[in-house]
Amino acid sequence: MARKSDTGPVVFSALEVANICGVVNQTAINWIKNNYLKAFKTPGGQFRVYPEDLLLFMKSRKMRIPESLLKLCRVDVKTLLIVDDDKAFNDVSAKFIASHLEKVDVLQAFDGFEAGSLMQKCKPGLLMLDLDLPGIDGVSLLKRIRESPDFGSPKVIIVTAMEDPEMEKKCRSYGVSYIFKKPVALPEICGVIKGF
C-alpha cells in the first residue's frame, strides 16, 4: 500500500490512488496530469500523491473515503446527519455546511425512518434534526436515539418551523442545547458545529 518517500512521509503511487478510488490506473494519471489531483514526480518520473492531497480530492468529488485514509491523515472528521423533509432546505444546508466545514462529512435523510436506518448504520456524531417529519416525528426519533445504544450518542441541533414550547422542553430533557427556528442562518449553525 502506501510507502514512505525518500524524505520520509507516506505517499501513494498512481496505481494505489486508482485502487483506493476504484478506477483504472490511467484515470488516476489523467487526474494528476490535468491538475485535478495534486502530485509530485520522483527522480525516476513516477507520480506520487500525499494522503492529505488525496483526501481533499476525494472529498471534492464526493467519493467515499476509506477509514484507513482518514487515519493516515489524522483528520478528526465529524459526520453530520441532516434530517429534514423539506428537500430544498436539506440540500441547501448540506451544500453550505460541506463547503464551509471541510472536516465535516454530511449525510442526508428526508424522513424519520430513513434517519433511523442511517443512524444505526453510520452512527454520525452530529444530528441536525427537524421536528415535523413524516413517519416518525423528530421528538420520537430523538427519544429512540437517547434510549438505544444502536444509534451512538450524537450531539443534536434542532432546526424547526414549529412553535411548540412543550416540544422544546422535551428536546431539552433529551440533552439538546441548540434549537433554531426557521428561517435559520446557516453560518450560525456552522459556528455551533465547529464548537462541538
mmCIF file with all atom_site columns, C-alpha atoms in Angstrom:
data_model
loop_
_atom_site.group_PDB
_atom_site.id
_atom_site.type_symbol
_atom_site.label_atom_id
_atom_site.label_alt_id
_atom_site.label_comp_id
_atom_site.label_asym_id
_atom_site.label_entity_id
_atom_site.label_seq_id
_atom_site.pdbx_PDB_ins_code
_atom_site.Cartn_x
_atom_site.Cartn_y
_atom_site.Cartn_z
_atom_site.occupancy
_atom_site.B_iso_or_equiv
_atom_site.pdbx_formal_charge
_atom_site.auth_seq_id
_atom_site.auth_comp_id
_atom_site.auth_asym_id
_atom_site.auth_atom_id
_atom_site.pdbx_PDB_model_num
ATOM 1   C CA . MET A 1 1   ? 0.000   0.000  0.000   1.00 0.00 ? 1   MET A CA 1
ATOM 2   C CA . ALA A 1 2   ? 1.341   3.469  0.832   1.00 0.00 ? 2   ALA A CA 1
ATOM 3   C CA . ARG A 1 3   ? 5.091   3.788  1.214   1.00 0.00 ? 3   ARG A CA 1
ATOM 4   C CA . LYS A 1 4   ? 7.498   6.257  2.700   1.00 0.00 ? 4   LYS A CA 1
ATOM 5   C CA . SER A 1 5   ? 9.192   8.509  0.159   1.00 0.00 ? 5   SER A CA 1
ATOM 6   C CA . ASP A 1 6   ? 12.906  9.399  0.310   1.00 0.00 ? 6   ASP A CA 1
ATOM 7   C CA . THR A 1 7   ? 12.086  12.338 2.562   1.00 0.00 ? 7   THR A CA 1
ATOM 8   C CA . GLY A 1 8   ? 10.016  10.315 4.997   1.00 0.00 ? 8   GLY A CA 1
ATOM 9   C CA . PRO A 1 9   ? 6.239   10.992 4.634   1.00 0.00 ? 9   PRO A CA 1
ATOM 10  C CA . VAL A 1 10  ? 3.789   8.339  3.436   1.00 0.00 ? 10  VAL A CA 1
ATOM 11  C CA . VAL A 1 11  ? 2.905   8.655  -0.263  1.00 0.00 ? 11  VAL A CA 1
ATOM 12  C CA . PHE A 1 12  ? 0.722   6.788  -2.781  1.00 0.00 ? 12  PHE A CA 1
ATOM 13  C CA . SER A 1 13  ? 1.605   5.737  -6.314  1.00 0.00 ? 13  SER A CA 1
ATOM 14  C CA . ALA A 1 14  ? -0.875  6.452  -9.128  1.00 0.00 ? 14  ALA A CA 1
ATOM 15  C CA . LEU A 1 15  ? -1.856  2.759  -9.077  1.00 0.00 ? 15  LEU A CA 1
ATOM 16  C CA . GLU A 1 16  ? -2.558  2.902  -5.325  1.00 0.00 ? 16  GLU A CA 1
ATOM 17  C CA . VAL A 1 17  ? -4.640  6.061  -5.847  1.00 0.00 ? 17  VAL A CA 1
ATOM 18  C CA . ALA A 1 18  ? -6.575  4.235  -8.582  1.00 0.00 ? 18  ALA A CA 1
ATOM 19  C CA . ASN A 1 19  ? -7.219  1.253  -6.293  1.00 0.00 ? 19  ASN A CA 1
ATOM 20  C CA . ILE A 1 20  ? -8.420  3.467  -3.419  1.00 0.00 ? 20  ILE A CA 1
ATOM 21  C CA . CYS A 1 21  ? -10.752 5.392  -5.743  1.00 0.00 ? 21  CYS A CA 1
ATOM 22  C CA . GLY A 1 22  ? -11.989 2.311  -7.620  1.00 0.00 ? 22  GLY A CA 1
ATOM 23  C CA . VAL A 1 23  ? -10.754 3.418  -11.047 1.00 0.00 ? 23  VAL A CA 1
ATOM 24  C CA . VAL A 1 24  ? -8.126  2.199  -13.526 1.00 0.00 ? 24  VAL A CA 1
ATOM 25  C CA . ASN A 1 25  ? -4.527  3.398  -13.269 1.00 0.00 ? 25  ASN A CA 1
ATOM 26  C CA . GLN A 1 26  ? -4.808  5.628  -16.365 1.00 0.00 ? 26  GLN A CA 1
ATOM 27  C CA . THR A 1 27  ? -7.712  7.556  -14.837 1.00 0.00 ? 27  THR A CA 1
ATOM 28  C CA . ALA A 1 28  ? -5.612  8.407  -11.767 1.00 0.00 ? 28  ALA A CA 1
ATOM 29  C CA . ILE A 1 29  ? -2.743  9.503  -14.053 1.00 0.00 ? 29  ILE A CA 1
ATOM 30  C CA . ASN A 1 30  ? -5.164  11.687 -16.049 1.00 0.00 ? 30  ASN A CA 1
ATOM 31  C CA . TRP A 1 31  ? -6.406  13.336 -12.837 1.00 0.00 ? 31  TRP A CA 1
ATOM 32  C CA . ILE A 1 32  ? -2.807  14.183 -11.973 1.00 0.00 ? 32  ILE A CA 1
ATOM 33  C CA . LYS A 1 33  ? -1.840  15.367 -15.483 1.00 0.00 ? 33  LYS A CA 1
ATOM 34  C CA . ASN A 1 34  ? -4.960  17.578 -15.666 1.00 0.00 ? 34  ASN A CA 1
ATOM 35  C CA . ASN A 1 35  ? -4.110  19.121 -12.260 1.00 0.00 ? 35  ASN A CA 1
ATOM 36  C CA . TYR A 1 36  ? -7.271  17.783 -10.612 1.00 0.00 ? 36  TYR A CA 1
ATOM 37  C CA . LEU A 1 37  ? -5.176  15.808 -8.126  1.00 0.00 ? 37  LEU A CA 1
ATOM 38  C CA . LYS A 1 38  ? -2.026  17.336 -6.644  1.00 0.00 ? 38  LYS A CA 1
ATOM 39  C CA . ALA A 1 39  ? 1.056   15.124 -7.040  1.00 0.00 ? 39  ALA A CA 1
ATOM 40  C CA . PHE A 1 40  ? 4.838   15.266 -7.423  1.00 0.00 ? 40  PHE A CA 1
ATOM 41  C CA . LYS A 1 41  ? 7.277   13.282 -9.553  1.00 0.00 ? 41  LYS A CA 1
ATOM 42  C CA . THR A 1 42  ? 10.048  11.058 -8.237  1.00 0.00 ? 42  THR A CA 1
ATOM 43  C CA . PRO A 1 43  ? 13.541  11.342 -9.794  1.00 0.00 ? 43  PRO A CA 1
ATOM 44  C CA . GLY A 1 44  ? 12.529  8.270  -11.843 1.00 0.00 ? 44  GLY A CA 1
ATOM 45  C CA . GLY A 1 45  ? 9.499   10.109 -13.274 1.00 0.00 ? 45  GLY A CA 1
ATOM 46  C CA . GLN A 1 46  ? 6.813   8.309  -11.238 1.00 0.00 ? 46  GLN A CA 1
ATOM 47  C CA . PHE A 1 47  ? 3.864   10.205 -9.773  1.00 0.00 ? 47  PHE A CA 1
ATOM 48  C CA . ARG A 1 48  ? 3.414   10.243 -6.002  1.00 0.00 ? 48  ARG A CA 1
ATOM 49  C CA . VAL A 1 49  ? 0.459   11.636 -4.032  1.00 0.00 ? 49  VAL A CA 1
ATOM 50  C CA . TYR A 1 50  ? 0.374   12.649 -0.379  1.00 0.00 ? 50  TYR A CA 1
ATOM 51  C CA . PRO A 1 51  ? -2.569  11.205 1.608   1.00 0.00 ? 51  PRO A CA 1
ATOM 52  C CA . GLU A 1 52  ? -3.816  14.698 2.560   1.00 0.00 ? 52  GLU A CA 1
ATOM 53  C CA . ASP A 1 53  ? -3.991  15.712 -1.122  1.00 0.00 ? 53  ASP A CA 1
ATOM 54  C CA . LEU A 1 54  ? -5.854  12.515 -1.993  1.00 0.00 ? 54  LEU A CA 1
ATOM 55  C CA . LEU A 1 55  ? -8.297  13.136 0.861   1.00 0.00 ? 55  LEU A CA 1
ATOM 56  C CA . LEU A 1 56  ? -9.053  16.680 -0.375  1.00 0.00 ? 56  LEU A CA 1
ATOM 57  C CA . PHE A 1 57  ? -9.521  15.404 -3.930  1.00 0.00 ? 57  PHE A CA 1
ATOM 58  C CA . MET A 1 58  ? -11.882 12.613 -2.857  1.00 0.00 ? 58  MET A CA 1
ATOM 59  C CA . LYS A 1 59  ? -13.937 14.989 -0.707  1.00 0.00 ? 59  LYS A CA 1
ATOM 60  C CA . SER A 1 60  ? -14.249 17.465 -3.591  1.00 0.00 ? 60  SER A CA 1
ATOM 61  C CA . ARG A 1 61  ? -15.551 14.616 -5.793  1.00 0.00 ? 61  ARG A CA 1
ATOM 62  C CA . LYS A 1 62  ? -17.926 13.359 -3.061  1.00 0.00 ? 62  LYS A CA 1
ATOM 63  C CA . MET A 1 63  ? -16.200 9.960  -3.073  1.00 0.00 ? 63  MET A CA 1
ATOM 64  C CA . ARG A 1 64  ? -16.487 7.545  -0.168  1.00 0.00 ? 64  ARG A CA 1
ATOM 65  C CA . ILE A 1 65  ? -13.334 7.935  1.919   1.00 0.00 ? 65  ILE A CA 1
ATOM 66  C CA . PRO A 1 66  ? -11.863 4.766  3.468   1.00 0.00 ? 66  PRO A CA 1
ATOM 67  C CA . GLU A 1 67  ? -11.208 4.831  7.208   1.00 0.00 ? 67  GLU A CA 1
ATOM 68  C CA . SER A 1 68  ? -7.578  3.845  6.573   1.00 0.00 ? 68  SER A CA 1
ATOM 69  C CA . LEU A 1 69  ? -7.003  7.072  4.600   1.00 0.00 ? 69  LEU A CA 1
ATOM 70  C CA . LEU A 1 70  ? -8.631  9.197  7.317   1.00 0.00 ? 70  LEU A CA 1
ATOM 71  C CA . LYS A 1 71  ? -6.386  7.587  9.934   1.00 0.00 ? 71  LYS A CA 1
ATOM 72  C CA . LEU A 1 72  ? -3.341  8.169  7.761   1.00 0.00 ? 72  LEU A CA 1
ATOM 73  C CA . CYS A 1 73  ? -4.232  11.855 7.504   1.00 0.00 ? 73  CYS A CA 1
ATOM 74  C CA . ARG A 1 74  ? -5.024  12.038 11.211  1.00 0.00 ? 74  ARG A CA 1
ATOM 75  C CA . VAL A 1 75  ? -8.096  14.089 10.352  1.00 0.00 ? 75  VAL A CA 1
ATOM 76  C CA . ASP A 1 76  ? -10.770 14.301 13.014  1.00 0.00 ? 76  ASP A CA 1
ATOM 77  C CA . VAL A 1 77  ? -13.737 14.046 10.675  1.00 0.00 ? 77  VAL A CA 1
ATOM 78  C CA . LYS A 1 78  ? -17.148 14.675 12.122  1.00 0.00 ? 78  LYS A CA 1
ATOM 79  C CA . THR A 1 79  ? -20.161 13.101 10.459  1.00 0.00 ? 79  THR A CA 1
ATOM 80  C CA . LEU A 1 80  ? -23.340 15.182 10.405  1.00 0.00 ? 80  LEU A CA 1
ATOM 81  C CA . LEU A 1 81  ? -26.736 13.759 9.505   1.00 0.00 ? 81  LEU A CA 1
ATOM 82  C CA . ILE A 1 82  ? -29.277 16.349 8.357   1.00 0.00 ? 82  ILE A CA 1
ATOM 83  C CA . VAL A 1 83  ? -32.856 15.117 8.863   1.00 0.00 ? 83  VAL A CA 1
ATOM 84  C CA . ASP A 1 84  ? -35.455 17.340 7.207   1.00 0.00 ? 84  ASP A CA 1
ATOM 85  C CA . ASP A 1 85  ? -38.326 16.506 4.832   1.00 0.00 ? 85  ASP A CA 1
ATOM 86  C CA . ASP A 1 86  ? -38.001 19.936 3.162   1.00 0.00 ? 86  ASP A CA 1
ATOM 87  C CA . LYS A 1 87  ? -35.763 18.728 0.332   1.00 0.00 ? 87  LYS A CA 1
ATOM 88  C CA . ALA A 1 88  ? -34.693 22.207 -0.786  1.00 0.00 ? 88  ALA A CA 1
ATOM 89  C CA . PHE A 1 89  ? -33.687 23.237 2.746   1.00 0.00 ? 89  PHE A CA 1
ATOM 90  C CA . ASN A 1 90  ? -31.967 19.890 3.350   1.00 0.00 ? 90  ASN A CA 1
ATOM 91  C CA . ASP A 1 91  ? -29.948 20.182 0.107   1.00 0.00 ? 91  ASP A CA 1
ATOM 92  C CA . VAL A 1 92  ? -29.002 23.842 0.652   1.00 0.00 ? 92  VAL A CA 1
ATOM 93  C CA . SER A 1 93  ? -27.933 23.091 4.246   1.00 0.00 ? 93  SER A CA 1
ATOM 94  C CA . ALA A 1 94  ? -25.862 20.078 3.180   1.00 0.00 ? 94  ALA A CA 1
ATOM 95  C CA . LYS A 1 95  ? -24.066 22.020 0.436   1.00 0.00 ? 95  LYS A CA 1
ATOM 96  C CA . PHE A 1 96  ? -23.439 25.050 2.640   1.00 0.00 ? 96  PHE A CA 1
ATOM 97  C CA . ILE A 1 97  ? -22.081 23.050 5.591   1.00 0.00 ? 97  ILE A CA 1
ATOM 98  C CA . ALA A 1 98  ? -19.931 20.771 3.393   1.00 0.00 ? 98  ALA A CA 1
ATOM 99  C CA . SER A 1 99  ? -18.399 23.778 1.620   1.00 0.00 ? 99  SER A CA 1
ATOM 100 C CA . HIS A 1 100 ? -17.725 25.752 4.826   1.00 0.00 ? 100 HIS A CA 1
ATOM 101 C CA . LEU A 1 101 ? -16.582 22.936 7.134   1.00 0.00 ? 101 LEU A CA 1
ATOM 102 C CA . GLU A 1 102 ? -14.209 20.636 5.284   1.00 0.00 ? 102 GLU A CA 1
ATOM 103 C CA . LYS A 1 103 ? -13.731 18.355 8.299   1.00 0.00 ? 103 LYS A CA 1
ATOM 104 C CA . VAL A 1 104 ? -17.446 17.502 8.341   1.00 0.00 ? 104 VAL A CA 1
ATOM 105 C CA . ASP A 1 105 ? -18.910 14.681 6.256   1.00 0.00 ? 105 ASP A CA 1
ATOM 106 C CA . VAL A 1 106 ? -22.578 15.410 5.569   1.00 0.00 ? 106 VAL A CA 1
ATOM 107 C CA . LEU A 1 107 ? -25.286 12.747 5.223   1.00 0.00 ? 107 LEU A CA 1
ATOM 108 C CA . GLN A 1 108 ? -28.941 13.462 4.442   1.00 0.00 ? 108 GLN A CA 1
ATOM 109 C CA . ALA A 1 109 ? -32.239 11.853 5.390   1.00 0.00 ? 109 ALA A CA 1
ATOM 110 C CA . PHE A 1 110 ? -35.706 13.104 4.449   1.00 0.00 ? 110 PHE A CA 1
ATOM 111 C CA . ASP A 1 111 ? -37.892 11.296 6.995   1.00 0.00 ? 111 ASP A CA 1
ATOM 112 C CA . GLY A 1 112 ? -37.645 9.676  10.416  1.00 0.00 ? 112 GLY A CA 1
ATOM 113 C CA . PHE A 1 113 ? -37.413 6.088  9.122   1.00 0.00 ? 113 PHE A CA 1
ATOM 114 C CA . GLU A 1 114 ? -34.533 6.881  6.760   1.00 0.00 ? 114 GLU A CA 1
ATOM 115 C CA . ALA A 1 115 ? -32.817 8.800  9.580   1.00 0.00 ? 115 ALA A CA 1
ATOM 116 C CA . GLY A 1 116 ? -33.119 5.855  11.981  1.00 0.00 ? 116 GLY A CA 1
ATOM 117 C CA . SER A 1 117 ? -31.646 3.494  9.411   1.00 0.00 ? 117 SER A CA 1
ATOM 118 C CA . LEU A 1 118 ? -28.703 5.827  8.670   1.00 0.00 ? 118 LEU A CA 1
ATOM 119 C CA . MET A 1 119 ? -28.131 6.415  12.390  1.00 0.00 ? 119 MET A CA 1
ATOM 120 C CA . GLN A 1 120 ? -27.791 2.682  13.019  1.00 0.00 ? 120 GLN A CA 1
ATOM 121 C CA . LYS A 1 121 ? -25.552 2.147  10.002  1.00 0.00 ? 121 LYS A CA 1
ATOM 122 C CA . CYS A 1 122 ? -23.263 5.211  10.178  1.00 0.00 ? 122 CYS A CA 1
ATOM 123 C CA . LYS A 1 123 ? -23.523 6.384  13.806  1.00 0.00 ? 123 LYS A CA 1
ATOM 124 C CA . PRO A 1 124 ? -22.976 10.080 12.999  1.00 0.00 ? 124 PRO A CA 1
ATOM 125 C CA . GLY A 1 125 ? -21.605 12.202 15.829  1.00 0.00 ? 125 GLY A CA 1
ATOM 126 C CA . LEU A 1 126 ? -23.853 15.149 14.930  1.00 0.00 ? 126 LEU A CA 1
ATOM 127 C CA . LEU A 1 127 ? -27.531 15.363 14.066  1.00 0.00 ? 127 LEU A CA 1
ATOM 128 C CA . MET A 1 128 ? -29.379 18.368 12.617  1.00 0.00 ? 128 MET A CA 1
ATOM 129 C CA . LEU A 1 129 ? -32.996 17.433 13.192  1.00 0.00 ? 129 LEU A CA 1
ATOM 130 C CA . ASP A 1 130 ? -36.339 18.857 12.108  1.00 0.00 ? 130 ASP A CA 1
ATOM 131 C CA . LEU A 1 131 ? -39.224 18.072 14.474  1.00 0.00 ? 131 LEU A CA 1
ATOM 132 C CA . ASP A 1 132 ? -42.091 17.959 11.963  1.00 0.00 ? 132 ASP A CA 1
ATOM 133 C CA . LEU A 1 133 ? -41.212 14.822 9.967   1.00 0.00 ? 133 LEU A CA 1
ATOM 134 C CA . PRO A 1 134 ? -43.310 12.259 8.093   1.00 0.00 ? 134 PRO A CA 1
ATOM 135 C CA . GLY A 1 135 ? -43.274 8.756  9.566   1.00 0.00 ? 135 GLY A CA 1
ATOM 136 C CA . ILE A 1 136 ? -41.547 9.215  12.893  1.00 0.00 ? 136 ILE A CA 1
ATOM 137 C CA . ASP A 1 137 ? -41.616 12.773 14.251  1.00 0.00 ? 137 ASP A CA 1
ATOM 138 C CA . GLY A 1 138 ? -38.399 14.396 15.438  1.00 0.00 ? 138 GLY A CA 1
ATOM 139 C CA . VAL A 1 139 ? -39.116 14.137 19.170  1.00 0.00 ? 139 VAL A CA 1
ATOM 140 C CA . SER A 1 140 ? -39.948 10.396 18.905  1.00 0.00 ? 140 SER A CA 1
ATOM 141 C CA . LEU A 1 141 ? -36.768 9.856  16.909  1.00 0.00 ? 141 LEU A CA 1
ATOM 142 C CA . LEU A 1 142 ? -34.752 11.789 19.487  1.00 0.00 ? 142 LEU A CA 1
ATOM 143 C CA . LYS A 1 143 ? -36.273 9.655  22.284  1.00 0.00 ? 143 LYS A CA 1
ATOM 144 C CA . ARG A 1 144 ? -35.290 6.433  20.462  1.00 0.00 ? 144 ARG A CA 1
ATOM 145 C CA . ILE A 1 145 ? -31.764 7.713  19.863  1.00 0.00 ? 145 ILE A CA 1
ATOM 146 C CA . ARG A 1 146 ? -31.309 8.560  23.546  1.00 0.00 ? 146 ARG A CA 1
ATOM 147 C CA . GLU A 1 147 ? -32.767 5.254  24.743  1.00 0.00 ? 147 GLU A CA 1
ATOM 148 C CA . SER A 1 148 ? -30.874 2.882  22.425  1.00 0.00 ? 148 SER A CA 1
ATOM 149 C CA . PRO A 1 149 ? -27.110 2.322  22.148  1.00 0.00 ? 149 PRO A CA 1
ATOM 150 C CA . ASP A 1 150 ? -27.675 1.256  18.490  1.00 0.00 ? 150 ASP A CA 1
ATOM 151 C CA . PHE A 1 151 ? -27.654 4.901  17.405  1.00 0.00 ? 151 PHE A CA 1
ATOM 152 C CA . GLY A 1 152 ? -24.498 6.056  19.164  1.00 0.00 ? 152 GLY A CA 1
ATOM 153 C CA . SER A 1 153 ? -24.834 9.263  21.190  1.00 0.00 ? 153 SER A CA 1
ATOM 154 C CA . PRO A 1 154 ? -24.836 12.157 18.723  1.00 0.00 ? 154 PRO A CA 1
ATOM 155 C CA . LYS A 1 155 ? -24.909 15.811 19.633  1.00 0.00 ? 155 LYS A CA 1
ATOM 156 C CA . VAL A 1 156 ? -28.216 17.214 18.355  1.00 0.00 ? 156 VAL A CA 1
ATOM 157 C CA . ILE A 1 157 ? -29.168 20.559 16.858  1.00 0.00 ? 157 ILE A CA 1
ATOM 158 C CA . ILE A 1 158 ? -32.911 21.117 16.342  1.00 0.00 ? 158 ILE A CA 1
ATOM 159 C CA . VAL A 1 159 ? -33.951 23.210 13.333  1.00 0.00 ? 159 VAL A CA 1
ATOM 160 C CA . THR A 1 160 ? -37.721 23.651 13.089  1.00 0.00 ? 160 THR A CA 1
ATOM 161 C CA . ALA A 1 161 ? -40.507 25.940 11.961  1.00 0.00 ? 161 ALA A CA 1
ATOM 162 C CA . MET A 1 162 ? -42.766 24.682 14.765  1.00 0.00 ? 162 MET A CA 1
ATOM 163 C CA . GLU A 1 163 ? -43.688 26.925 17.694  1.00 0.00 ? 163 GLU A CA 1
ATOM 164 C CA . ASP A 1 164 ? -44.259 24.412 20.467  1.00 0.00 ? 164 ASP A CA 1
ATOM 165 C CA . PRO A 1 165 ? -42.784 25.178 23.925  1.00 0.00 ? 165 PRO A CA 1
ATOM 166 C CA . GLU A 1 166 ? -43.732 21.674 25.196  1.00 0.00 ? 166 GLU A CA 1
ATOM 167 C CA . MET A 1 167 ? -41.795 20.007 22.380  1.00 0.00 ? 167 MET A CA 1
ATOM 168 C CA . GLU A 1 168 ? -38.825 22.293 23.013  1.00 0.00 ? 168 GLU A CA 1
ATOM 169 C CA . LYS A 1 169 ? -38.927 21.333 26.689  1.00 0.00 ? 169 LYS A CA 1
ATOM 170 C CA . LYS A 1 170 ? -38.932 17.633 25.744  1.00 0.00 ? 170 LYS A CA 1
ATOM 171 C CA . CYS A 1 171 ? -35.977 18.159 23.401  1.00 0.00 ? 171 CYS A CA 1
ATOM 172 C CA . ARG A 1 172 ? -34.010 19.890 26.147  1.00 0.00 ? 172 ARG A CA 1
ATOM 173 C CA . SER A 1 173 ? -34.791 16.990 28.501  1.00 0.00 ? 173 SER A CA 1
ATOM 174 C CA . TYR A 1 174 ? -33.068 14.742 25.925  1.00 0.00 ? 174 TYR A CA 1
ATOM 175 C CA . GLY A 1 175 ? -29.910 16.844 26.110  1.00 0.00 ? 175 GLY A CA 1
ATOM 176 C CA . VAL A 1 176 ? -30.472 19.234 23.192  1.00 0.00 ? 176 VAL A CA 1
ATOM 177 C CA . SER A 1 177 ? -28.736 22.586 23.776  1.00 0.00 ? 177 SER A CA 1
ATOM 178 C CA . TYR A 1 178 ? -29.409 24.246 20.423  1.00 0.00 ? 178 TYR A CA 1
ATOM 179 C CA . ILE A 1 179 ? -32.872 24.865 18.983  1.00 0.00 ? 179 ILE A CA 1
ATOM 180 C CA . PHE A 1 180 ? -33.027 27.086 15.878  1.00 0.00 ? 180 PHE A CA 1
ATOM 181 C CA . LYS A 1 181 ? -36.208 28.468 14.332  1.00 0.00 ? 181 LYS A CA 1
ATOM 182 C CA . LYS A 1 182 ? -36.613 28.537 10.545  1.00 0.00 ? 182 LYS A CA 1
ATOM 183 C CA . PRO A 1 183 ? -35.672 30.531 8.574   1.00 0.00 ? 183 PRO A CA 1
ATOM 184 C CA . VAL A 1 184 ? -32.255 29.862 10.056  1.00 0.00 ? 184 VAL A CA 1
ATOM 185 C CA . ALA A 1 185 ? -28.840 31.448 9.455   1.00 0.00 ? 185 ALA A CA 1
ATOM 186 C CA . LEU A 1 186 ? -26.629 28.610 8.239   1.00 0.00 ? 186 LEU A CA 1
ATOM 187 C CA . PRO A 1 187 ? -23.380 30.405 9.224   1.00 0.00 ? 187 PRO A CA 1
ATOM 188 C CA . GLU A 1 188 ? -24.678 30.337 12.808  1.00 0.00 ? 188 GLU A CA 1
ATOM 189 C CA . ILE A 1 189 ? -25.254 26.581 12.581  1.00 0.00 ? 189 ILE A CA 1
ATOM 190 C CA . CYS A 1 190 ? -21.722 26.152 11.188  1.00 0.00 ? 190 CYS A CA 1
ATOM 191 C CA . GLY A 1 191 ? -20.450 28.034 14.227  1.00 0.00 ? 191 GLY A CA 1
ATOM 192 C CA . VAL A 1 192 ? -22.253 25.624 16.568  1.00 0.00 ? 192 VAL A CA 1
ATOM 193 C CA . ILE A 1 193 ? -20.925 22.577 14.676  1.00 0.00 ? 193 ILE A CA 1
ATOM 194 C CA . LYS A 1 194 ? -17.362 23.953 14.871  1.00 0.00 ? 194 LYS A CA 1
ATOM 195 C CA . GLY A 1 195 ? -17.784 24.244 18.628  1.00 0.00 ? 195 GLY A CA 1
ATOM 196 C CA . PHE A 1 196 ? -18.660 20.560 19.102  1.00 0.00 ? 196 PHE A CA 1
#
